[in-house]
Coordinates of C-alpha atoms and ligand atoms in Angstrom, one line a residue:
M11 CA 18.9 82.8 7.0
G12 CA 20.5 79.8 5.1
I13 CA 23.6 80.8 6.9
T14 CA 22.8 81.7 10.5
G15 CA 20.1 78.9 10.3
L16 CA 23.0 76.0 9.5
F17 CA 25.2 78.1 12.2
L18 CA 21.6 77.5 14.7
I19 CA 21.7 73.8 13.6
S20 CA 24.9 73.0 14.9
F21 CA 24.5 74.6 18.0
L22 CA 22.0 72.4 18.6
L23 CA 23.8 69.4 17.7
V24 CA 26.5 70.5 20.4
H25 CA 23.8 71.3 22.8
C26 CA 22.0 68.3 22.5
F27 CA 25.2 66.0 22.8
L28 CA 26.0 68.1 26.0
N29 CA 22.8 67.6 27.1
S30 CA 22.7 63.7 26.3
L31 CA 24.9 63.2 29.1
I32 CA 22.4 63.2 32.2
F33 CA 21.3 60.2 30.7
V34 CA 24.8 58.9 31.8
N35 CA 22.2 58.7 35.1
D36 CA 25.3 59.6 37.3
G37 CA 23.5 62.1 39.6
G38 CA 24.6 64.4 37.0
L39 CA 28.4 64.5 37.6
T40 CA 29.5 64.1 34.1
F41 CA 26.7 66.5 32.9
N42 CA 27.7 69.4 35.1
M43 CA 31.3 68.7 34.3
G44 CA 30.4 69.2 30.4
A45 CA 28.3 72.5 31.5
H46 CA 31.4 73.7 33.4
F47 CA 34.0 73.3 30.9
M48 CA 31.7 75.0 28.0
G49 CA 31.0 77.9 31.1
T50 CA 34.9 78.3 31.8
N51 CA 36.3 78.0 28.5
W52 CA 37.2 81.4 26.5
I53 CA 36.7 80.2 23.4
I54 CA 33.3 78.6 24.3
R55 CA 32.3 82.2 25.6
S56 CA 33.4 84.3 23.0
M57 CA 31.1 82.2 20.8
E58 CA 28.1 82.6 22.8
I59 CA 28.2 86.4 22.1
V60 CA 28.2 84.6 18.1
L61 CA 25.6 82.7 19.1
F62 CA 23.0 85.4 20.6
A63 CA 24.4 87.3 17.3
G64 CA 23.2 84.7 14.9
L65 CA 20.0 84.0 16.9
L66 CA 18.9 88.2 17.2
L67 CA 19.6 88.3 13.4
H68 CA 17.7 84.6 12.7
I69 CA 15.1 86.1 14.5
V70 CA 14.8 89.7 12.4
Q71 CA 15.5 88.2 9.1
G72 CA 13.1 85.7 9.4
Y73 CA 10.3 88.4 10.2
R74 CA 11.3 90.5 7.5
L75 CA 11.0 87.2 5.0
W76 CA 7.6 86.9 6.6
L77 CA 6.7 90.5 5.9
E78 CA 7.6 90.4 2.5
N79 CA 5.8 87.3 1.9
Q80 CA 2.7 89.0 3.3
S81 CA 3.0 92.1 1.6
A82 CA 4.0 90.3 -2.2
R83 CA 0.2 89.3 -2.4
P84 CA -2.2 92.0 -0.3
V85 CA -4.4 90.7 -2.0
K86 CA -5.3 87.2 -1.7
Y87 CA -6.4 84.2 -3.5
A88 CA -9.7 83.6 -4.5
V89 CA -9.2 79.7 -4.6
Y90 CA -6.2 78.8 -2.2
N91 CA -5.0 75.4 -2.3
G92 CA -1.2 75.8 -0.5
S93 CA -1.1 71.9 0.0
A94 CA -0.7 71.4 -3.8
N95 CA 2.9 72.1 -3.5
S96 CA 4.0 72.3 0.0
K97 CA 3.6 71.3 3.1
W98 CA 2.1 72.8 5.7
Y99 CA 4.9 73.4 8.4
S100 CA 6.7 75.3 4.9
R101 CA 3.9 77.7 4.8
S102 CA 4.1 78.0 9.0
M103 CA 7.7 78.9 9.3
G104 CA 6.4 82.1 11.0
L105 CA 4.5 81.0 13.6
L106 CA 6.4 77.7 14.5
G107 CA 9.9 80.3 14.9
T108 CA 7.3 82.7 16.8
L109 CA 6.8 79.9 19.2
L110 CA 10.1 79.0 19.2
L111 CA 10.8 82.6 20.3
I112 CA 8.3 82.0 23.3
F113 CA 10.2 78.8 24.0
L114 CA 13.2 80.8 24.0
V115 CA 12.4 83.5 26.2
V116 CA 11.3 80.8 28.9
H117 CA 14.8 78.4 28.3
I118 CA 16.7 81.0 28.7
S119 CA 15.8 82.7 31.8
K120 CA 15.5 79.8 33.4
F121 CA 18.3 78.1 32.8
W122 CA 21.1 80.5 31.2
V123 CA 20.6 83.6 33.2
A124 CA 20.9 81.7 36.1
S125 CA 23.9 79.8 35.1
R126 CA 25.6 83.1 34.2
F127 CA 24.2 86.2 36.7
T128 CA 22.2 85.0 39.4
G129 CA 23.7 81.7 40.3
I130 CA 23.2 77.8 40.8
P131 CA 22.0 77.4 44.1
S132 CA 24.0 74.3 45.2
E133 CA 27.3 72.6 43.9
D134 CA 27.8 68.8 43.2
V135 CA 30.7 66.6 45.0
N136 CA 33.0 67.7 42.2
G137 CA 32.0 71.4 42.6
N138 CA 30.9 72.3 39.9
H139 CA 27.6 74.0 39.6
N140 CA 25.0 72.2 39.8
L141 CA 23.1 72.8 36.7
F142 CA 21.9 69.3 37.0
A143 CA 19.7 69.9 40.2
L144 CA 18.4 73.2 38.7
M145 CA 17.1 71.2 35.2
V146 CA 15.6 68.5 37.7
E147 CA 13.7 71.1 39.7
T148 CA 12.5 73.1 37.0
F149 CA 11.4 69.8 35.7
Q150 CA 9.0 68.7 38.4
N151 CA 6.5 71.0 37.2
P152 CA 4.1 69.6 34.7
L153 CA 3.2 72.8 33.0
L154 CA 6.9 73.2 32.2
V155 CA 7.8 69.8 31.0
A156 CA 4.6 70.2 28.9
L157 CA 5.8 73.2 27.3
Y158 CA 8.9 71.8 26.3
V159 CA 7.2 68.6 25.0
F160 CA 5.0 70.8 23.1
S161 CA 8.1 73.4 21.7
M162 CA 10.0 70.4 20.5
G163 CA 7.2 69.8 18.0
S164 CA 7.8 72.8 17.1
L165 CA 11.1 72.6 16.4
A166 CA 11.1 69.5 14.5
Y167 CA 9.0 70.7 11.9
H168 CA 10.7 74.1 12.1
L169 CA 14.0 71.8 11.2
L170 CA 12.3 69.6 9.1
H171 CA 11.7 73.0 6.2
G172 CA 14.4 74.6 7.9
F173 CA 17.3 71.9 7.3
A174 CA 17.5 71.4 3.7
S175 CA 16.2 74.6 3.0
A176 CA 19.3 76.6 4.6
F177 CA 21.4 74.5 1.5
Q178 CA 18.8 75.4 -1.1
T179 CA 19.2 79.1 0.2
L180 CA 22.8 79.4 0.0
G181 CA 22.4 77.7 -3.9
W182 CA 23.5 74.4 -3.0
N183 CA 21.6 72.5 -5.0
H184 CA 23.0 69.4 -6.5
K185 CA 21.8 66.3 -8.7
K186 CA 23.4 63.8 -6.6
Y187 CA 23.8 65.5 -2.7
T188 CA 20.4 67.2 -2.4
P189 CA 18.3 64.0 -2.1
V190 CA 21.3 62.8 1.0
I191 CA 21.4 66.8 2.7
K192 CA 16.9 65.8 2.7
A193 CA 17.6 62.8 4.3
I194 CA 20.0 63.9 6.7
G195 CA 17.6 66.6 7.6
V196 CA 14.2 64.8 8.6
W197 CA 16.6 62.0 10.7
Y198 CA 18.2 65.0 12.3
S199 CA 15.3 66.8 13.2
I200 CA 13.5 64.0 14.4
I201 CA 16.4 62.7 16.3
I202 CA 17.3 66.0 17.7
S203 CA 13.6 66.9 19.1
L204 CA 13.3 63.6 20.5
L205 CA 16.1 63.4 22.7
F206 CA 15.7 66.7 23.9
A207 CA 11.9 66.4 24.5
S208 CA 13.4 62.8 26.4
M209 CA 14.9 65.1 29.1
P210 CA 12.1 67.1 30.8
I211 CA 9.9 64.2 30.6
A212 CA 12.8 61.5 31.9
M213 CA 13.1 64.0 34.7
Y214 CA 9.6 64.3 35.8
L215 CA 9.0 60.5 35.7
G216 CA 12.3 60.2 37.9
L217 CA 14.0 57.8 35.2
I218 CA 16.8 60.3 36.1
K219 CA 18.0 61.3 39.3
Ligands
LIG316 C1 14.4 69.6 26.9 C2 15.6 70.5 25.8 C3 16.7 71.5 26.2 C4 17.1 71.9 27.8 C5 17.3 70.5 29.1 C6 18.0 72.5 27.7 C7 19.1 73.2 29.1 C8 19.9 74.0 29.0 C9 20.9 74.5 29.9 C10 20.8 74.0 31.2 C11 21.3 75.5 29.2 C12 22.5 76.6 30.3 C13 23.6 76.0 29.6 C14 24.8 77.0 30.8 O1 24.5 77.8 31.0 O2 25.4 76.2 30.8 C15 20.8 76.3 28.2 C16 21.6 77.0 27.4 C17 20.8 77.2 26.4 N1 19.6 76.6 25.3 FE1 18.9 75.2 25.6 N2 18.2 73.1 26.5 C18 16.9 72.8 25.7 C19 16.6 72.7 24.5 C20 16.9 74.0 23.9 C21 16.9 74.3 22.7 C22 15.8 73.4 21.7 C23 17.0 75.3 22.1 C24 17.0 76.2 20.9 C25 16.0 75.9 19.6 C26 18.1 75.6 23.3 C27 18.7 76.9 23.2 C28 19.3 77.5 24.3 C29 20.4 78.7 24.2 C30 20.4 79.6 23.2 C31 21.3 78.5 25.5 C32 21.7 80.3 25.8 C33 23.7 79.6 25.5 C34 23.9 78.5 25.9 O3 24.3 78.7 27.0 O4 24.9 77.6 25.6 N3 18.3 75.0 24.5 N4 19.8 74.9 27.8

């Protein structure tokens, strides 16, 4: 879980950076150019297979771990005080992951399937697929905006535990560096989730066109 988790964390960094090109606010030309590069570069396209395999493995491992934890204590504690030594989100990784899985099913079917299979309806002035226009259209729906914002809340908490936990799982514990990793993890989780959440909101409010 540590390795697939760190791999997904690095994917999210690239994904978030690329999507942030919408904030150039040039009608999506820069963003579409970035998306075109990602969609046509064969190295990136090959990585897409690794990405989906990694995602699947992470989900399967996550559920297996959750099941193991359940069966480890079939008879529950009479008195349970989980908050004594762990945060609620650390004990809810299965739930947070499931919420993210629901988000991913909607998300992939909205964008990735259109981009790779069913086709993007329009092209921009540079002749690139207008993925930006599809995003703007998608985020006119307040229900989808709400789903995205809520899901980015789940992502924030999933990462708040997952980032540092991945290093711990791999045994990378160090007196000096572990507190630094934890701090980077907190900043990473908050900044990435806020940036992602601000995208549908900005498009819904017409701040980015
Ligand atoms: C507001 C937030 C987000 C927006 C606007 C967004 C937008 C997009 C777009 C436009 C694509 C299609 C890219 C292409 O085919 O060229 C895509 C693909 C994808 N997104 Fe997102 N995304 C967001 C958040 C997320 C999050 C939080 C995750 C994971 C938890 C995620 C996972 C993926 C995956 C796995 C793909 C397919 C692989 C790929 O094309 O690279 N996305 N996203």
